[in-house]
Amino acid sequence: MTDVLLFNAPVEQPRGSAHAGLHPPLGLGYIAAVLRDAGYSVSARDLNVTGLNPQLIRRVVSRESPAMVGISAHTETYPNGLEIADLAKAEAPTTAVVMGGPHASVTYEQTAIEPAVDYVVRGEGEYAMRDLASVLVGRDDNDQDELVAEIEEVPGLAYVSADGNVVATPERSMIENPDELPWPARDLFPLELYEKPGNVLFSRGGCPFSCHFCAVNSIWVDRARRFRNPEAVAQEVEHLLVDHGLRQINFADDTFTLRRDAVLELTHRLEAIEAPFPWDWTCSTRVDLVDRELLEQLAHAGCSGIQFGVETGSQEILDATGKNITLDQAREAVSAAAEFDMDVLASFMFPHPDDTESSIRQQAEFMREIRELGADISIAFTTPYPGTTYAEMTAESDLEVAADDWNEYDAKHLIMSTRNLSFPELEELFEELVRDVGLKKRVTA
Ligand code: SF4
């Protein structure tokens, strides 16, 4: 018997590329590690590895007979998350089914009323799951009033009360010191099957920026980003290199260089690691959070690849995204990173709410320029995720959303129109852009 069984809801995978770009689910790994530290037995299945296999889910739930099933999903994987919840509930009706992750956090009122979902975890999941487990695991009385009273004391949950209303317990304050968390329980996942097994987090929390297409600040309770101690991060990296034999680490932070002093200290710690073989690392950040000196130090410390979100090639459209960067900053960041021999990826989106034929042609031109400066280009379809300003705009304005289900919120479907262009016009302009820029891979999520 297992106390808590965790599932990572999978994306829809095209045949033949099942494990491309796949990395272990760090969020579930942290939750599992915290639950274990609190004395609970935990198992986990990352269904991105196996695919959504109903028989497997039923078999695991039946065999492990967990007190709690926890499911992590984001918007694209939410329908699969609900299917897992249905399967688990049908197999083990007395098991508590808990949904968490960015999508459920933002849409908790809708998620809580799903028939197979007993509880929703809003925001940071580690301590909410631990506290929920302390109420549910090993419970042998049937006193519903006492159960409800104890659940009400757990911050960061939502559920349907006996009178049919959705109840949200008070917001859970953020973990102030991320160093108090154990390392993610990577042993629960088949590291050898991931294309990118070495993902590590340097920081956690909200973001001081306010990009209109990003939901980060709807998911976290506040905007403050909490950094781990660089020494502890370097120790985790060393463990992955030496004990797991990994040769590449990917820092999974959106804005790796947000705190210059911390990142510089981390690079010195990384340089001091004595690995038995050559290794390197990659990261993502904003073009306004780097300069030549910093990029030179990153490269010196083994950074082999860096991703920058550039988003568009029109300064006017860029200003309207709320990203608060300039095309010149993008030029400078890309050319400096390329000069220090990093693989540079500049990611763009298509389309933005105010795009016109002219701004899309400017985007094509800027993509070519950025590539000349040394970057690879990726492009994703703009997706109005719940919790973003773009989602609010689609609700309030004439922007049209054409999606039948959440699984089309995958950045690979053109689901949002613009104020000036219809879907047929956008499709045509996208084809033109792909041709003009000579993009091989059409869309990346
Ligand atoms: S896109 Fe990046 S910089 Fe912008 S709000 Fe989101 S995390 Fe912050």
CSV table of N, CA and C in Angstrom, one decimal, residues 6-79:
chain,number,residue,atom,x,y,z
A,6,LEU,N,1.4,9.7,-7.1
A,6,LEU,CA,1.4,11.0,-7.9
A,6,LEU,C,1.4,10.6,-9.4
A,7,PHE,N,0.7,11.4,-10.2
A,7,PHE,CA,0.7,11.2,-11.6
A,7,PHE,C,1.0,12.6,-12.3
A,8,ASN,N,1.9,12.6,-13.3
A,8,ASN,CA,2.1,13.7,-14.1
A,8,ASN,C,1.2,13.5,-15.4
A,9,ALA,N,0.2,14.4,-15.6
A,9,ALA,CA,-0.6,14.2,-16.8
A,9,ALA,C,0.2,14.5,-18.0
A,10,PRO,N,0.0,13.6,-19.1
A,10,PRO,CA,0.8,13.8,-20.3
A,10,PRO,C,0.3,14.7,-21.3
A,11,VAL,N,1.2,15.2,-22.2
A,11,VAL,CA,0.8,15.9,-23.4
A,11,VAL,C,0.4,14.9,-24.4
A,12,GLU,N,-0.4,15.3,-25.4
A,12,GLU,CA,-0.7,14.4,-26.6
A,12,GLU,C,0.6,14.3,-27.4
A,13,GLN,N,1.1,13.1,-27.5
A,13,GLN,CA,2.4,13.0,-28.2
A,13,GLN,C,2.3,12.4,-29.6
A,14,PRO,N,2.8,13.2,-30.6
A,14,PRO,CA,2.8,12.6,-31.9
A,14,PRO,C,3.7,11.4,-32.0
A,15,ARG,N,3.2,10.4,-32.8
A,15,ARG,CA,4.0,9.2,-32.9
A,15,ARG,C,5.4,9.5,-33.3
A,16,GLY,N,6.4,8.8,-32.8
A,16,GLY,CA,7.8,8.9,-33.3
A,16,GLY,C,8.6,9.9,-32.5
A,17,SER,N,7.9,10.8,-31.7
A,17,SER,CA,8.7,11.8,-31.0
A,17,SER,C,8.4,11.7,-29.5
A,18,ALA,N,8.1,10.5,-29.0
A,18,ALA,CA,7.5,10.4,-27.7
A,18,ALA,C,8.4,11.0,-26.6
A,19,HIS,N,9.7,10.9,-26.7
A,19,HIS,CA,10.5,11.4,-25.6
A,19,HIS,C,11.3,12.7,-25.9
A,20,ALA,N,11.0,13.3,-27.1
A,20,ALA,CA,11.7,14.4,-27.6
A,20,ALA,C,11.5,15.6,-26.6
A,21,GLY,N,12.7,16.1,-26.1
A,21,GLY,CA,12.6,17.3,-25.2
A,21,GLY,C,12.1,17.0,-23.8
A,22,LEU,N,11.9,15.7,-23.5
A,22,LEU,CA,11.2,15.4,-22.2
A,22,LEU,C,12.2,15.5,-21.1
A,23,HIS,N,11.6,16.1,-20.0
A,23,HIS,CA,12.5,16.2,-18.8
A,23,HIS,C,11.6,15.8,-17.6
A,24,PRO,N,12.3,15.4,-16.5
A,24,PRO,CA,11.5,14.9,-15.3
A,24,PRO,C,10.6,16.0,-14.7
A,25,PRO,N,9.5,15.7,-14.2
A,25,PRO,CA,8.6,16.7,-13.6
A,25,PRO,C,9.1,17.2,-12.2
A,26,LEU,N,9.8,18.3,-12.2
A,26,LEU,CA,10.5,18.7,-11.0
A,26,LEU,C,9.5,19.0,-9.9
A,27,GLY,N,8.3,19.6,-10.3
A,27,GLY,CA,7.3,20.0,-9.3
A,27,GLY,C,6.9,18.8,-8.5
A,28,LEU,N,6.5,17.7,-9.2
A,28,LEU,CA,6.1,16.5,-8.5
A,28,LEU,C,7.2,15.9,-7.7
A,29,GLY,N,8.4,16.0,-8.2
A,29,GLY,CA,9.6,15.5,-7.5
A,29,GLY,C,9.8,16.2,-6.2
A,30,TYR,N,9.6,17.5,-6.1
A,30,TYR,CA,9.6,18.2,-4.9
A,30,TYR,C,8.5,17.8,-3.9
A,31,ILE,N,7.3,17.7,-4.4
A,31,ILE,CA,6.2,17.3,-3.6
A,31,ILE,C,6.5,15.9,-3.0
A,32,ALA,N,7.0,15.0,-3.8
A,32,ALA,CA,7.2,13.6,-3.4
A,32,ALA,C,8.3,13.6,-2.3
A,33,ALA,N,9.3,14.5,-2.5
A,33,ALA,CA,10.4,14.5,-1.5
A,33,ALA,C,9.9,15.1,-0.1
A,34,VAL,N,9.1,16.1,-0.2
A,34,VAL,CA,8.6,16.7,1.1
A,34,VAL,C,7.6,15.6,1.8
A,35,LEU,N,6.8,14.9,1.0
A,35,LEU,CA,6.0,13.9,1.6
A,35,LEU,C,6.8,12.8,2.2
A,36,ARG,N,7.8,12.4,1.6
A,36,ARG,CA,8.7,11.4,2.2
A,36,ARG,C,9.3,11.8,3.4
A,37,ASP,N,9.8,13.1,3.4
A,37,ASP,CA,10.5,13.6,4.6
A,37,ASP,C,9.5,13.6,5.8
A,38,ALA,N,8.2,13.8,5.5
A,38,ALA,CA,7.2,13.8,6.5
A,38,ALA,C,6.8,12.4,6.9
A,39,GLY,N,7.4,11.4,6.3
A,39,GLY,CA,7.1,10.0,6.7
A,39,GLY,C,6.1,9.2,5.9
A,40,TYR,N,5.7,9.8,4.8
A,40,TYR,CA,4.7,9.1,3.9
A,40,TYR,C,5.4,8.3,2.9
A,41,SER,N,4.7,7.2,2.5
A,41,SER,CA,5.3,6.4,1.4
A,41,SER,C,4.6,7.0,0.1
A,42,VAL,N,5.5,7.2,-0.9
A,42,VAL,CA,5.1,7.9,-2.1
A,42,VAL,C,5.5,7.1,-3.3
A,43,SER,N,4.7,7.0,-4.3
A,43,SER,CA,5.2,6.6,-5.7
A,43,SER,C,4.6,7.5,-6.7
A,44,ALA,N,5.2,7.5,-7.9
A,44,ALA,CA,4.9,8.5,-8.9
A,44,ALA,C,5.0,7.8,-10.3
A,45,ARG,N,4.2,8.3,-11.2
A,45,ARG,CA,4.2,7.9,-12.6
A,45,ARG,C,4.2,9.2,-13.5
A,46,ASP,N,5.2,9.3,-14.3
A,46,ASP,CA,5.2,10.4,-15.2
A,46,ASP,C,4.7,9.8,-16.5
A,47,LEU,N,3.4,10.2,-16.8
A,47,LEU,CA,2.7,9.6,-18.0
A,47,LEU,C,3.2,10.2,-19.3
A,48,ASN,N,4.1,11.2,-19.2
A,48,ASN,CA,4.7,11.6,-20.5
A,48,ASN,C,5.7,10.5,-21.0
A,49,VAL,N,6.1,9.7,-20.1
A,49,VAL,CA,7.0,8.6,-20.5
A,49,VAL,C,6.3,7.5,-21.1
A,50,THR,N,5.1,7.1,-20.5
A,50,THR,CA,4.4,5.9,-20.9
A,50,THR,C,3.2,6.2,-21.8
A,51,GLY,N,2.8,7.5,-21.8
A,51,GLY,CA,1.6,7.8,-22.5
A,51,GLY,C,0.4,7.6,-21.5
A,52,LEU,N,-0.8,8.1,-21.9
A,52,LEU,CA,-1.9,7.9,-21.0
A,52,LEU,C,-2.5,6.5,-21.3
A,53,ASN,N,-2.2,5.6,-20.5
A,53,ASN,CA,-2.7,4.2,-20.7
A,53,ASN,C,-3.7,3.8,-19.6
A,54,PRO,N,-4.9,3.8,-19.9
A,54,PRO,CA,-6.0,3.6,-18.8
A,54,PRO,C,-5.7,2.3,-18.1
A,55,GLN,N,-5.3,1.2,-18.8
A,55,GLN,CA,-5.1,0.0,-18.0
A,55,GLN,C,-4.0,0.1,-17.0
A,56,LEU,N,-2.9,0.8,-17.4
A,56,LEU,CA,-1.8,1.0,-16.5
A,56,LEU,C,-2.3,1.8,-15.2
A,57,ILE,N,-3.0,2.9,-15.5
A,57,ILE,CA,-3.5,3.7,-14.4
A,57,ILE,C,-4.4,2.9,-13.4
A,58,ARG,N,-5.3,2.1,-14.0
A,58,ARG,CA,-6.2,1.3,-13.1
A,58,ARG,C,-5.4,0.3,-12.3
A,59,ARG,N,-4.4,-0.3,-13.0
A,59,ARG,CA,-3.6,-1.4,-12.4
A,59,ARG,C,-2.8,-0.8,-11.2
A,60,VAL,N,-2.2,0.4,-11.5
A,60,VAL,CA,-1.3,1.0,-10.4
A,60,VAL,C,-2.2,1.4,-9.2
A,61,VAL,N,-3.3,2.0,-9.5
A,61,VAL,CA,-4.2,2.5,-8.4
A,61,VAL,C,-4.7,1.3,-7.6
A,62,SER,N,-5.1,0.2,-8.3
A,62,SER,CA,-5.6,-1.0,-7.6
A,62,SER,C,-4.5,-1.6,-6.8
A,63,ARG,N,-3.3,-1.8,-7.4
A,63,ARG,CA,-2.3,-2.4,-6.7
A,63,ARG,C,-1.8,-1.6,-5.5
A,64,GLU,N,-1.6,-0.3,-5.6
A,64,GLU,CA,-1.0,0.5,-4.6
A,64,GLU,C,-2.1,1.0,-3.5
A,65,SER,N,-3.3,0.9,-3.9
A,65,SER,CA,-4.4,1.3,-3.0
A,65,SER,C,-4.1,2.5,-2.2
A,66,PRO,N,-3.8,3.7,-2.8
A,66,PRO,CA,-3.3,4.8,-2.1
A,66,PRO,C,-4.4,5.5,-1.3
A,67,ALA,N,-4.0,6.2,-0.3
A,67,ALA,CA,-5.0,7.1,0.4
A,67,ALA,C,-5.3,8.3,-0.4
A,68,MET,N,-4.3,8.8,-1.1
A,68,MET,CA,-4.4,10.0,-1.9
A,68,MET,C,-3.8,9.7,-3.3
A,69,VAL,N,-4.5,10.2,-4.4
A,69,VAL,CA,-3.9,10.3,-5.7
A,69,VAL,C,-3.7,11.8,-6.0
A,70,GLY,N,-2.5,12.2,-6.3
A,70,GLY,CA,-2.2,13.6,-6.7
A,70,GLY,C,-1.9,13.7,-8.2
A,71,ILE,N,-2.6,14.6,-8.9
A,71,ILE,CA,-2.4,14.7,-10.3
A,71,ILE,C,-1.9,16.1,-10.6
A,72,SER,N,-0.8,16.2,-11.4
A,72,SER,CA,-0.3,17.6,-11.8
A,72,SER,C,-0.6,17.8,-13.2
A,73,ALA,N,-1.1,18.9,-13.6
A,73,ALA,CA,-1.4,19.2,-15.0
A,73,ALA,C,-1.2,20.7,-15.3
A,74,HIS,N,-0.9,21.0,-16.5
A,74,HIS,CA,-1.0,22.4,-16.9
A,74,HIS,C,-2.1,22.5,-17.9
A,75,THR,N,-2.3,23.6,-18.6
A,75,THR,CA,-3.5,23.8,-19.4
A,75,THR,C,-3.6,22.8,-20.4
A,76,GLU,N,-2.6,22.5,-21.2
A,76,GLU,CA,-2.6,21.6,-22.3
A,76,GLU,C,-2.9,20.2,-21.8
A,77,THR,N,-2.5,19.8,-20.6
A,77,THR,CA,-2.6,18.4,-20.2
A,77,THR,C,-3.8,18.3,-19.2
A,78,TYR,N,-4.6,19.3,-19.0
A,78,TYR,CA,-5.7,19.3,-18.1
A,78,TYR,C,-6.7,18.2,-18.5
A,79,PRO,N,-7.1,18.1,-19.8
A,79,PRO,CA,-8.1,17.1,-20.1
A,79,PRO,C,-7.6,15.7,-19.7
